[in-house]
Coordinates of C-alpha atoms in Angstrom, one line a residue:
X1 CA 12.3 -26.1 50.4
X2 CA 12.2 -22.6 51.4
X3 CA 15.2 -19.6 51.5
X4 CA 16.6 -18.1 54.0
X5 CA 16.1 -14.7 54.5
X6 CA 19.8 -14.0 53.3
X7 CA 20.3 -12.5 49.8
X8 CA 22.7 -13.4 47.2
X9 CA 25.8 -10.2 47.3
X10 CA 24.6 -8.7 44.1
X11 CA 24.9 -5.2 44.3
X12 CA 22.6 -3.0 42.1
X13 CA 23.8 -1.5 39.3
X14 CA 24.8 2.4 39.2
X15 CA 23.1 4.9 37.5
X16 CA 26.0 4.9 35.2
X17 CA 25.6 0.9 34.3
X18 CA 22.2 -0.3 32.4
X19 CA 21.8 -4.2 33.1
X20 CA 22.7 -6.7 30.8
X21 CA 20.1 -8.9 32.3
X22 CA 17.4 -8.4 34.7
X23 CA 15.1 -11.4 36.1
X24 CA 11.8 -10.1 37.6
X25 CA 9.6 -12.2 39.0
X26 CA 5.8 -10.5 38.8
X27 CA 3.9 -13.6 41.7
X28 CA 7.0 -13.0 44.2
X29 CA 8.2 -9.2 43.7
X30 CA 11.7 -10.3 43.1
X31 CA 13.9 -8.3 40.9
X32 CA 17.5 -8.9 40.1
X33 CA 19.4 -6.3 37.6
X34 CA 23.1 -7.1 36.8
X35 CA 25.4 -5.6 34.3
X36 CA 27.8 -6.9 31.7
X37 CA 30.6 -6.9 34.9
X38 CA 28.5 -8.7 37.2
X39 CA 27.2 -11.9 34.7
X40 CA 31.1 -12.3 34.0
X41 CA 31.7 -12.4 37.7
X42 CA 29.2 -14.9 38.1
X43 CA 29.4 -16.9 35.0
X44 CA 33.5 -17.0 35.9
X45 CA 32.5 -18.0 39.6
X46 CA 30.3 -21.2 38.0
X47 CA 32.9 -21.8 35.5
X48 CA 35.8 -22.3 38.6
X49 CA 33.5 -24.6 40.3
X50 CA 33.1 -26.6 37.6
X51 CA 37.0 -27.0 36.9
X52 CA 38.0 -26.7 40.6
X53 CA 35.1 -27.5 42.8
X54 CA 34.0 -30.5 40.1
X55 CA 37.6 -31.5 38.2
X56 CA 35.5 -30.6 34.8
X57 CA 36.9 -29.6 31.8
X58 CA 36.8 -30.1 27.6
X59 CA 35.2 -33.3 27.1
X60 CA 33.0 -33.3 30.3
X61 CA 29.3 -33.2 29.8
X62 CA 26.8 -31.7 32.4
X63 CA 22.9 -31.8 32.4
X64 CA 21.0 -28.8 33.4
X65 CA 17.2 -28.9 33.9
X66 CA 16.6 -25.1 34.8
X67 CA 14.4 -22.2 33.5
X68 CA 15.2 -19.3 32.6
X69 CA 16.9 -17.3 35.4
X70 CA 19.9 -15.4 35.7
X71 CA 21.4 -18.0 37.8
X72 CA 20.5 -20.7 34.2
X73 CA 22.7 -17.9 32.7
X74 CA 25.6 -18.2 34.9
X75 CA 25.3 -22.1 35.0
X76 CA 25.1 -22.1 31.4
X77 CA 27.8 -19.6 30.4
X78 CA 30.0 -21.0 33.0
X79 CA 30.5 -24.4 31.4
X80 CA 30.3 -22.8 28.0
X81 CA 33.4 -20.7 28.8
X82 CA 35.1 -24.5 30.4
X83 CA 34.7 -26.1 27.4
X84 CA 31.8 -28.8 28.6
X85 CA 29.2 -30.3 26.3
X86 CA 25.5 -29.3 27.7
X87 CA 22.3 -31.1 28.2
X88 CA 19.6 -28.5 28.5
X89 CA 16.3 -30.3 29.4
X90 CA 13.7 -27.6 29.8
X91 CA 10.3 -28.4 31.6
X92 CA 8.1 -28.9 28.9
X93 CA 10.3 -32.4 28.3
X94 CA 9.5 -33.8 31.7
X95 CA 8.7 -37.6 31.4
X96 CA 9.8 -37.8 27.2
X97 CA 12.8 -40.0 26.5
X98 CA 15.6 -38.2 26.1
X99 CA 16.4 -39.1 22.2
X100 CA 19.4 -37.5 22.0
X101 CA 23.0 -38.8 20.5
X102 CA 25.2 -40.0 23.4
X103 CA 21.8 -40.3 25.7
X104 CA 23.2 -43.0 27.6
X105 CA 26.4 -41.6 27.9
X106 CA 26.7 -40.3 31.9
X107 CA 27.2 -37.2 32.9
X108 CA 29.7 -35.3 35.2
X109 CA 27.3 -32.8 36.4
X110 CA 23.8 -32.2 37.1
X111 CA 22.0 -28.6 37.7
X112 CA 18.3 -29.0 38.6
X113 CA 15.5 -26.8 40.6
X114 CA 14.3 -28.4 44.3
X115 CA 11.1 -28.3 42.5
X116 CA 12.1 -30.3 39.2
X117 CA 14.1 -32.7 41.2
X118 CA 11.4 -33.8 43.3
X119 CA 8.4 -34.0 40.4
X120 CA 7.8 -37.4 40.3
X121 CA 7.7 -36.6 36.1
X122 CA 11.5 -35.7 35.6
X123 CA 14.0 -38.5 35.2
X124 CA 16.7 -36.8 36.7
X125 CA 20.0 -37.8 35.4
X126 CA 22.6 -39.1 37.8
X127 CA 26.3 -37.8 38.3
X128 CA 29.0 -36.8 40.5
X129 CA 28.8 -33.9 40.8
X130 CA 25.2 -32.8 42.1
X131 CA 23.4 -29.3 42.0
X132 CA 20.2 -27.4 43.2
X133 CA 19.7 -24.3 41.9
X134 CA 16.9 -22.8 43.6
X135 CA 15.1 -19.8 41.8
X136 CA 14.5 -17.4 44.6
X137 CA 16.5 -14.8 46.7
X138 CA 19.1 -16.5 49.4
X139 CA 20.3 -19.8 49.7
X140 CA 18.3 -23.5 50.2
X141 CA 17.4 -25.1 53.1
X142 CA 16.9 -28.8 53.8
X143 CA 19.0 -30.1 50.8
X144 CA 19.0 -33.4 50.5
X145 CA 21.7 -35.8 51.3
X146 CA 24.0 -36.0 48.1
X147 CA 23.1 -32.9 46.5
X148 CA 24.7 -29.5 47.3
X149 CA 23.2 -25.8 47.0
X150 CA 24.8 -24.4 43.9
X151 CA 24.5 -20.7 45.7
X152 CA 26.4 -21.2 48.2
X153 CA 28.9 -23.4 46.6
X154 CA 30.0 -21.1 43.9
X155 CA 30.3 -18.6 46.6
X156 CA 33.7 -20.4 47.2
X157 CA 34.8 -19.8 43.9
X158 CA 36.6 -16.4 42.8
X159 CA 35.2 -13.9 40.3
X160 CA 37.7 -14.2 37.7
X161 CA 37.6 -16.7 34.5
X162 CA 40.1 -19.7 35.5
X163 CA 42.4 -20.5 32.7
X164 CA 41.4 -23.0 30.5
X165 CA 42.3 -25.0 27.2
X166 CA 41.7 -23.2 24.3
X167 CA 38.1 -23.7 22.8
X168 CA 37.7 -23.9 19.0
X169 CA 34.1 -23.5 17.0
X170 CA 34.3 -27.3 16.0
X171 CA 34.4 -28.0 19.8
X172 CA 30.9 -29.8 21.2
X173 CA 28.8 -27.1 23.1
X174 CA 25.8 -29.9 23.2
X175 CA 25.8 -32.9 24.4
X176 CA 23.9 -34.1 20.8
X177 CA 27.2 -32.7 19.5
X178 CA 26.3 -29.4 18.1
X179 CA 29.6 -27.3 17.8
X180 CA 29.7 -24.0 19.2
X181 CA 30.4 -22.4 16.2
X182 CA 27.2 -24.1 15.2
X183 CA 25.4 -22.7 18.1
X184 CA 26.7 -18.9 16.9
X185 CA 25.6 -19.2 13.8
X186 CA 22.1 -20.2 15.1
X187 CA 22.1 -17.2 17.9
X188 CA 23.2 -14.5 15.2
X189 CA 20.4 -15.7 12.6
X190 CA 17.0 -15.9 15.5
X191 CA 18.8 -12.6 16.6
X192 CA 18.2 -11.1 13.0
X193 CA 14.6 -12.9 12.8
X194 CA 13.7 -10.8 15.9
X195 CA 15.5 -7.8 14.0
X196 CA 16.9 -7.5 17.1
X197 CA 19.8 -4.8 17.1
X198 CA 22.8 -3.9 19.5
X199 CA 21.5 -1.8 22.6
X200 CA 17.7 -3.4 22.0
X201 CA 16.1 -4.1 25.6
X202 CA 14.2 -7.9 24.9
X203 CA 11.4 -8.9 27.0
X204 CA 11.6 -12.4 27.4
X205 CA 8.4 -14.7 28.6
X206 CA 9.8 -17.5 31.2
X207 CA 7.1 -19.6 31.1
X208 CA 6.9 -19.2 26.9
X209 CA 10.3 -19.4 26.2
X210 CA 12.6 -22.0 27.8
X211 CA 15.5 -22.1 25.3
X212 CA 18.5 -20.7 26.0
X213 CA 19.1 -19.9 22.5
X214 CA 16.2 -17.6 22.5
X215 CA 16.3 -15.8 25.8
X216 CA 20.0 -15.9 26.3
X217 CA 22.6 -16.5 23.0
X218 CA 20.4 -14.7 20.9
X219 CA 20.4 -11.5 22.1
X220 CA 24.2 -11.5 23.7
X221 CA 24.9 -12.1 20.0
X222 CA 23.2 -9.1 19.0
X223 CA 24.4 -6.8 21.7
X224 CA 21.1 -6.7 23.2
X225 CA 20.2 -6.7 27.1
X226 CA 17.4 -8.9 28.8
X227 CA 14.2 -9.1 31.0
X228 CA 13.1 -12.2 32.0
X229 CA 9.8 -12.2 33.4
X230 CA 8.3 -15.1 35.6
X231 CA 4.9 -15.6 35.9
X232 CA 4.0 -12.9 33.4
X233 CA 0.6 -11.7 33.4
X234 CA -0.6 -11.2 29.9
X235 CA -3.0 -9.0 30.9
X236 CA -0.1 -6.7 32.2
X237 CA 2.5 -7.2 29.7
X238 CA 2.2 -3.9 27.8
X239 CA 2.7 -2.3 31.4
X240 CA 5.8 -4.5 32.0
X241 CA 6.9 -3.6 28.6
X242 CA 6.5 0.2 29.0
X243 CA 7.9 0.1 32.6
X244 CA 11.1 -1.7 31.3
X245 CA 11.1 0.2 28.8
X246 CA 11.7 -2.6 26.0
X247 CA 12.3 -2.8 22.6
X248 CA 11.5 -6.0 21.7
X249 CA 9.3 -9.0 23.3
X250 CA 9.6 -12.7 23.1

């Protein structure tokens, strides 16, 4: 599946704004830079999609099978802020049962790449409600019958947080039933492990680090902003480091 030559509308930060979290992608050229504002827009668009495009809400469960992105991020925060119970499956799990609680259970939701959901490897799970997420600029072409382009569907969707039922720390974040008060304790102590401090700039690894505790909850917790870097080099990571100008690396 390739993209069109159309661009998502994120516009560029001002000279005023530094990015909360910038994707760069070091094979393709790709960079995406958005600030505090613009991950609440999105992550508020993904969260209306889920509870007026999908009918989702406390109680629903989604899987996503996606790596580290800022699209993940919106995804992921999105149904954080609905109240829905995740399954994240990163890569590296591809073709292991999936061992945990509530396994069998089905899901409302799925979020995968084009390429994970064609790997012959990855037992996709099934549900309603069907996403690709593709991890370059623009939109999908050629999505298959029953699945919809998750760019241009949250397009639909306003920028603003829909109301939603209150959600309370000993509420399921996980779909193995770990609370999110659970998962905030966990952020705020691998945030202090990486000593990492409020206005800290953390170089993040794609392919290394699939966990959204590590590249995403962690530092938010801390105050810190992010660079996510696909297809890293290591022979150029001190120059990636030094050109974004980062405090920490992952």
């Amino acid at each position: 599946m390739q993209p069109h030559a159309t661009v998502d509308p994120v516009v560029p930060p001002t000279a005023a704004e530094s990015p909360l979290l910038s994707y760069r992608d070091e094979a393709t050229g790709e960079r995406v830079d958005l600030t505090a504002q613009q991950v609440g827009a999105w992550s508020a668009r993904s969260a209306s999609l889920l509870r007026d495009g999908c009918g989702l809400g406390p109680g629903s469960r989604v899987a996503v099978l996606l790596p580290p992105h800022w699209r993940t991020a919106a995804v992921l925060l999105g149904a954080w802020a609905s109240g829905l119970a995740v399954s994240f499956r990163p890569r590296a799990t591809a073709g292991l049962p999936v061992l945990e609680p509530g396994g069998d259970r089905p899901f409302d939701a799925v979020f995968v790449t084009p390429q994970r959901q064609d790997d012959w490897l990855e037992d996709v799970p099934d549900a309603p409600h069907r996403y690709l997420v593709g991890t370059g600029p623009g939109q999908l072409v050629d999505v298959p019958l029953g699945w919809l382009d998750w760019s241009a569907e949250v397009l639909r969707h306003p920028d603003v947080t829909p109301d939603h039922a209150a959600i309370h720390p000993s509420d399921p974040a996980t779909a193995d039933g770990t609370t999110y008060g659970q998962w905030g304790a966990l952020a705020q102590e691998f945030a202090r492990m990486l000593d990492l401090r409020a206005g800290d700039r953390l170089l993040v690894d794609a392919a290394e680090h699939e966990e959204p505790l590590k590249w995403l909850l962690a530092p938010l917790s801390a105050g810190a902003s992010v660079v996510i870097s696909a297809n890293l080099d290591p022979a150029r990571r001190d120059a990636v480091v030094a050109a974004e100008q980062a405090t920490r690396v992952l």
